[in-house]
Amino acid sequence: MLISGELDKNIAYLEKTFKDCGDIVKRKFPVGETRRQWVFVIYADNMTDRAELEVNIINSLMISVRYVEPSVEELAGNVFEGLRDGGISSADITETAEMDDVVFAVLSGNTPLLLDGYKKALIISTRKYPTRGVQATDTEVVIQGSKEAFTEVMRMNTALIRRRIRDPNLKIRQLRVGRRSQTDVALVYMEGIVRPQVLGEALKRIERINIDAILDSGYIEQLIEGNWLSPLPQAQVTERPDKSAAAVLEGRIVIIVDNSPFVLIIPATFNTFFQAVEDYYQRWGIMSMLRCLRYTAGVLSVTLPGLYLSATLYHPSMLPTVLIYKLVESRMPVPFPAAIEVLIMDAAFELLREAGVRLPGPIGNTIGIVGGLIIGQAAVEAGLASPIVVIVIALTGICGFAIPHVSLVTGFRLMKYLILIMAAALGLYGFCLASIIILIHMASLKSFGIPYMFPFVSGEVNNYGDFKDTLFRVPLFMMKRRPIFAKPDNVVRQK
Amino acid sequence: MFSCNEKISVRQLQALVILYVFGAGVTVLPRRAAEAAGRDGWFVVILSAALAMLCVYVIASLAAIFPGEGFVDYSSKILSKPIGVLLGLGLFAKIIISSAMELRIFSEIVQQTMLAETPRTVVCALMLGAGVYAALCGYEVRGRIAEILLFITAPLTLVFFLLAAADADFSNLMPVMVFADACELIRGSVTVGMSFTGIELCLLVFPYINASEGGQAAAIRPALVKTAGLIGAAMVMATVIATAKFGAADLREQQWPVLELMDAIEFPGSFIERQDAIVMVFWISSVFAVMNAGIFFSALLLKDIFKKEWRGVYIAVSGALILGLAMLPRSEAQVYEIQKYIFYTFGAAYMIIIPLLIIIAAKLRKSEADVGSSHRGRTGREK
Amino acid sequence: MAALMLLSGCWDKTELENRAYVNTIGIDSTRGRFTVTVEFPRLESKKEKTGERFARAETAETVRAAMRKIDGSSDKKMYYGHTEAIVLGSGLFENEGMFRETMDALLRGREVGRNVIMLSSKVDARTIIESETEDIDCLGTFITDYYGNNPPDKPARDLQGLITGLRAGDSALIPEIRLEGGTYRLGGAAVIKGGRLVGWLDDKRVRGCVWITGGAGTSGGGRGMAVTAGVGDSGENETRGTLDVTGSRREISFYDNNGWPVCEISLDIRGSVEEYAFQSEVPELEAGGICCRGEVRSPAISALGSAFETEIEEDIGAAFDWLTANKADALGFGEIMRKRFYGLYMRYIGNWEEAFANMTLQTNIRVDIASVGAVK
């Protein structure tokens, strides 16, 4: 709907639109010495910077403009341009002729200014949201490295990335997603390094979203992923600006969603989930060992209960004799079959984990310790479980915690059950088959065109160069080329 | 990679072939070699490997003549459509039967070493289920899975073989080649060649290789020949180590020598007492590769023959056929008989005879076409 | 629900505590039938005393039938995957058929691994296994630990080695286990030919066998062995010492002499002597004259060296003579000849037994005392 030339009509429309909205403030006031030009501002309370509004707009228009040549009366007929170019001392002004833009501006925290007699409005940027500021990360803690985390304000997040990459090729493409929420979504990428197909695909998928509201980046993640049936994540989620900047420099795309401190990084391969940001800040020797450890932990967190069950139930010959005797002795008082025992302890562990997440601060930690030690011990004493099962389950859980990305671990937690059931039913044969099925599934996944299991498959596409950063990390001076995500003609990053 | 799931790279093709042929063949290979030539079985294996490389060379040469075409298509082109379809059906039957026999043997082994009381049907059905799942996902996924499985199992297998070699008494191979009787050795190499079955599947892969059109033959042929050589070398190593460990006499009587070999390894540190179950991991992966290939290629042949895109249906039919056939034989001895029969008829045919026929026919046709076109060219100018 | 059903019991699942982990198997023949004795440890969650073990014995027509009977008499399922040792009673060797049947049973069934240690005993295996001994958890574990922790002058023979030996020459050596004074003792061996017992070797001859075969099947032939010898007349004038062998090299070759083979064994042994009693003090040694490698300065030491050589030669000779006298090629001479001296082997192939019986021995033994320990 177009803005009408009559201010009162516009005001009536706005009043009708914002009926029952108690937080919308309207002010109609005259400008000029003769006070004949009427001006109307409307804004949302506490979403705008009241100080800027009062100083730069209202003070300027009401008071300062009277003392500056040319006066409002002299401008007659060109008041709009005059005020725009000489009356308002704000740095960010746009014009519009659409009423929808005016409404949207109010809802975004900007202040539209309507003049009587003119069919255009000025939209002045006065956004100031209540926000918590840049704080330290909770979920991805490092010992050596930046401790900043993203916040809920998209502009601050883009600033945090921009600060780290002072290259004009760093592009931030903004979209609005969500019919009612009109959430700002920004795609951050390096022009010239990112693969155009990936960028095109990402844009296509985001533009395809047709939903009421996007409340968090998780919504975007679920709506653009390629395979919704898979338990494994196809996009990385992070809270850290340095990690996002590194990803952008590799040719990946960072998707920042307003109101969400977690950003998405696509494309994501299996290997990227094992890369922690601290890997690159410390020296290569220890970090390579930790990387191997993480991979081992990842494998164990899926396979350990299955291995335990297949070894004890079907192939005790795999274990040393003395261990077998100890196991038998510890299992004697337990009335349940081994598989049920494992499931019970596993369920208990998952419950403890969930409970610990929900409980506030100190209680959460205590429950963790209490649950782990005492309940585990009590279970053994009561004969509900044998000590070895408690150890196996605890080790599985700990191995899960060693993986830097929680989303991958949740996927593993689901896959662990498949292997557990098959191993309990058919021993090592079932275990192998379940592992093969999981591997097939992982091999069939693609994240925006790149195979999920890269570089373990199709490694030669990038001359096996990606192996320099998988199971171990070679020294920085050897990492001369960018990984597969980058455009093939722009791969040298270090000489 | 950035395309749909239908093209694989040459490397992945190599991984697939290795997993298939080595896995399917190596378990009984040392026994066949010992039966053929006793102590000098390893030499027979070398001869068979050479034969296999020759067959692969011939098959891959077809790629030069018909780049990017399916088996039924190009054989129809050269040898007329009914024959092409017949050949396709023959290959289909061969793949189904040999996959079924392989599955049956595998289930016997699983029954004897791992799960004594689980019904064979369950063992087979589950393995086929995994194969069907992989076949449904497309050729590229198969290639990737082969790469991953090879990545995991090859170092393990190598380590096992080396450990076995450390303990073996290589004097069991002596005296070397004293009884060398050329005819017997050559006859033996054909029998042992049975273990290289699976190479004829390369007839079907040309449309799915991700190499530049003109360079397909240039890329595929040397890669495949190298792969056959590598497999041959690995088989020779397995035979040598098995003969060294057990001696030719004992080897002749063992049902599954490689399994016994793995069982007899002394792990340093001896944390694990008996590791035959762990070795089965390698073997389960390779049988999976075999089943997967069987289902996939038979479905492919059906598609080529019937020319309709009912992928799910074809795969289901192939899977059901393989399961049914696997349950049929009454005993293991019967299975080996069937395998031998199939090899000497279909196997040999598809491995070398039919490719040669097609090449010869193609060359003949080409020379006819050349003469024809040059003739037409002259008449054209005259006009 | 489906998961719960699957997890509570499938076809093959056996809970850990429902198995009896057989540690030792003993096989005897009783009046033409097989008696199988199995031993497994008693496992309980609250143990009052350690080291308890069960032994059960049953008799049946075949080995496997006896095993099934034992299985039937216990509430647990017998599991042979952890069997460490098999004891064959001497009664088995009386009858060729029974011995071969036993071997067959062990081989065809795959429950017992091929690494189990084989032992023979002069009395019934059942007596050996069922005896009450102190400080021993289970016989099988005792035996494996024994072979693992003790020097190689008592050779171990596992099932795979036994089978290879039997297939090659139909003759084998099985170490012996005895009960002496309430404890087990390993020493000596039974020699089997054609499925029948030919005789028993004593410790000296067994040592000789070890020297001939170069050790207990693994590398380091001779290392860890010890030879004790003395020079001079016994009593006060004797010089005695013990040689600790650190390394040895053995070469066997054959040649023909008047139609019969001659076996030539050359042994190069290196060792150290760290305890000796000398008739008199030796000035060179006291003054710090430690023998350097390969060069023995003291006449007493060299005399001791010759004494060691003689001792070893006697051991070898004793073993060799016994074996040839009994026509039992238990150490695989025929195999060695076949592998490395094929032409020669072909000459005797018609009547190898006779040839073996008439084979003579020639030994070249050299002992090199490399060190005599630290100087006082």
Coordinates of N, CA and C in Angstrom, one line a residue, chain A residues 174-187 205-215 219-220 223-224 255 257:
Chain A
Q174 N 22.2 -10.7 2.7 CA 21.1 -10.8 3.7 C 19.8 -11.1 3.1
L175 N 19.1 -12.0 3.8 CA 17.7 -12.4 3.3 C 16.8 -12.3 4.5
R176 N 15.5 -12.3 4.2 CA 14.5 -12.3 5.3 C 13.7 -13.6 5.2
V177 N 13.7 -14.4 6.2 CA 13.0 -15.7 6.2 C 11.9 -15.7 7.2
G178 N 10.8 -16.3 6.9 CA 9.8 -16.4 7.9 C 8.7 -15.4 7.6
R179 N 7.5 -15.9 7.4 CA 6.4 -15.0 7.0 C 6.1 -14.0 8.1
R180 N 5.9 -14.5 9.3 CA 5.6 -13.5 10.4 C 6.8 -13.0 11.1
S181 N 7.8 -13.8 11.2 CA 8.9 -13.3 12.0 C 9.9 -12.4 11.2
Q182 N 9.9 -12.6 9.8 CA 10.7 -11.8 9.0 C 12.1 -11.7 9.6
T183 N 12.6 -12.9 9.9 CA 14.0 -12.9 10.6 C 15.1 -12.6 9.6
D184 N 16.0 -11.8 10.0 CA 17.2 -11.6 9.1 C 18.1 -12.8 9.1
V185 N 18.4 -13.2 7.9 CA 19.4 -14.3 7.8 C 20.5 -13.8 6.9
A186 N 21.7 -14.0 7.4 CA 22.8 -13.5 6.5 C 23.7 -14.7 6.1
L187 N 24.1 -14.7 4.8 CA 25.1 -15.6 4.4 C 26.4 -14.9 4.2
R205 N 17.9 -23.2 -1.3 CA 17.2 -23.9 -0.3 C 16.7 -23.0 0.7
I206 N 17.4 -21.9 1.0 CA 16.9 -20.9 2.0 C 15.6 -20.2 1.4
E207 N 15.7 -19.8 0.2 CA 14.6 -19.1 -0.4 C 13.4 -20.0 -0.5
R208 N 13.6 -21.3 -0.5 CA 12.5 -22.2 -0.6 C 11.7 -22.3 0.7
I209 N 12.3 -21.8 1.8 CA 11.6 -22.0 3.1 C 10.4 -21.2 3.2
N210 N 9.3 -21.8 3.6 CA 8.0 -21.1 3.7 C 7.4 -21.5 5.0
I211 N 7.7 -20.7 6.0 CA 7.3 -21.1 7.4 C 6.9 -19.8 8.1
D212 N 6.1 -20.0 9.1 CA 5.7 -18.8 9.9 C 6.8 -18.0 10.5
A213 N 7.6 -18.7 11.2 CA 8.7 -18.0 11.9 C 9.9 -18.9 12.0
I214 N 11.0 -18.2 12.0 CA 12.3 -18.8 12.3 C 12.8 -18.3 13.6
L215 N 12.7 -19.2 14.6 CA 13.1 -18.8 15.9 C 14.5 -19.0 16.3
Y219 N 16.2 -24.1 13.2 CA 15.1 -24.2 12.3 C 15.7 -24.2 10.9
I220 N 16.6 -23.2 10.6 CA 17.2 -23.2 9.3 C 17.9 -24.5 9.0
L223 N 15.6 -27.1 8.0 CA 14.9 -26.9 6.8 C 15.8 -27.0 5.5
I224 N 17.1 -26.8 5.7 CA 17.9 -26.8 4.5 C 18.7 -28.1 4.3
I255 N 26.1 -19.2 8.0 CA 24.7 -18.7 8.0 C 24.4 -18.1 9.4
V257 N 21.8 -16.2 11.8 CA 20.4 -16.0 12.0 C 20.2 -15.1 13.1

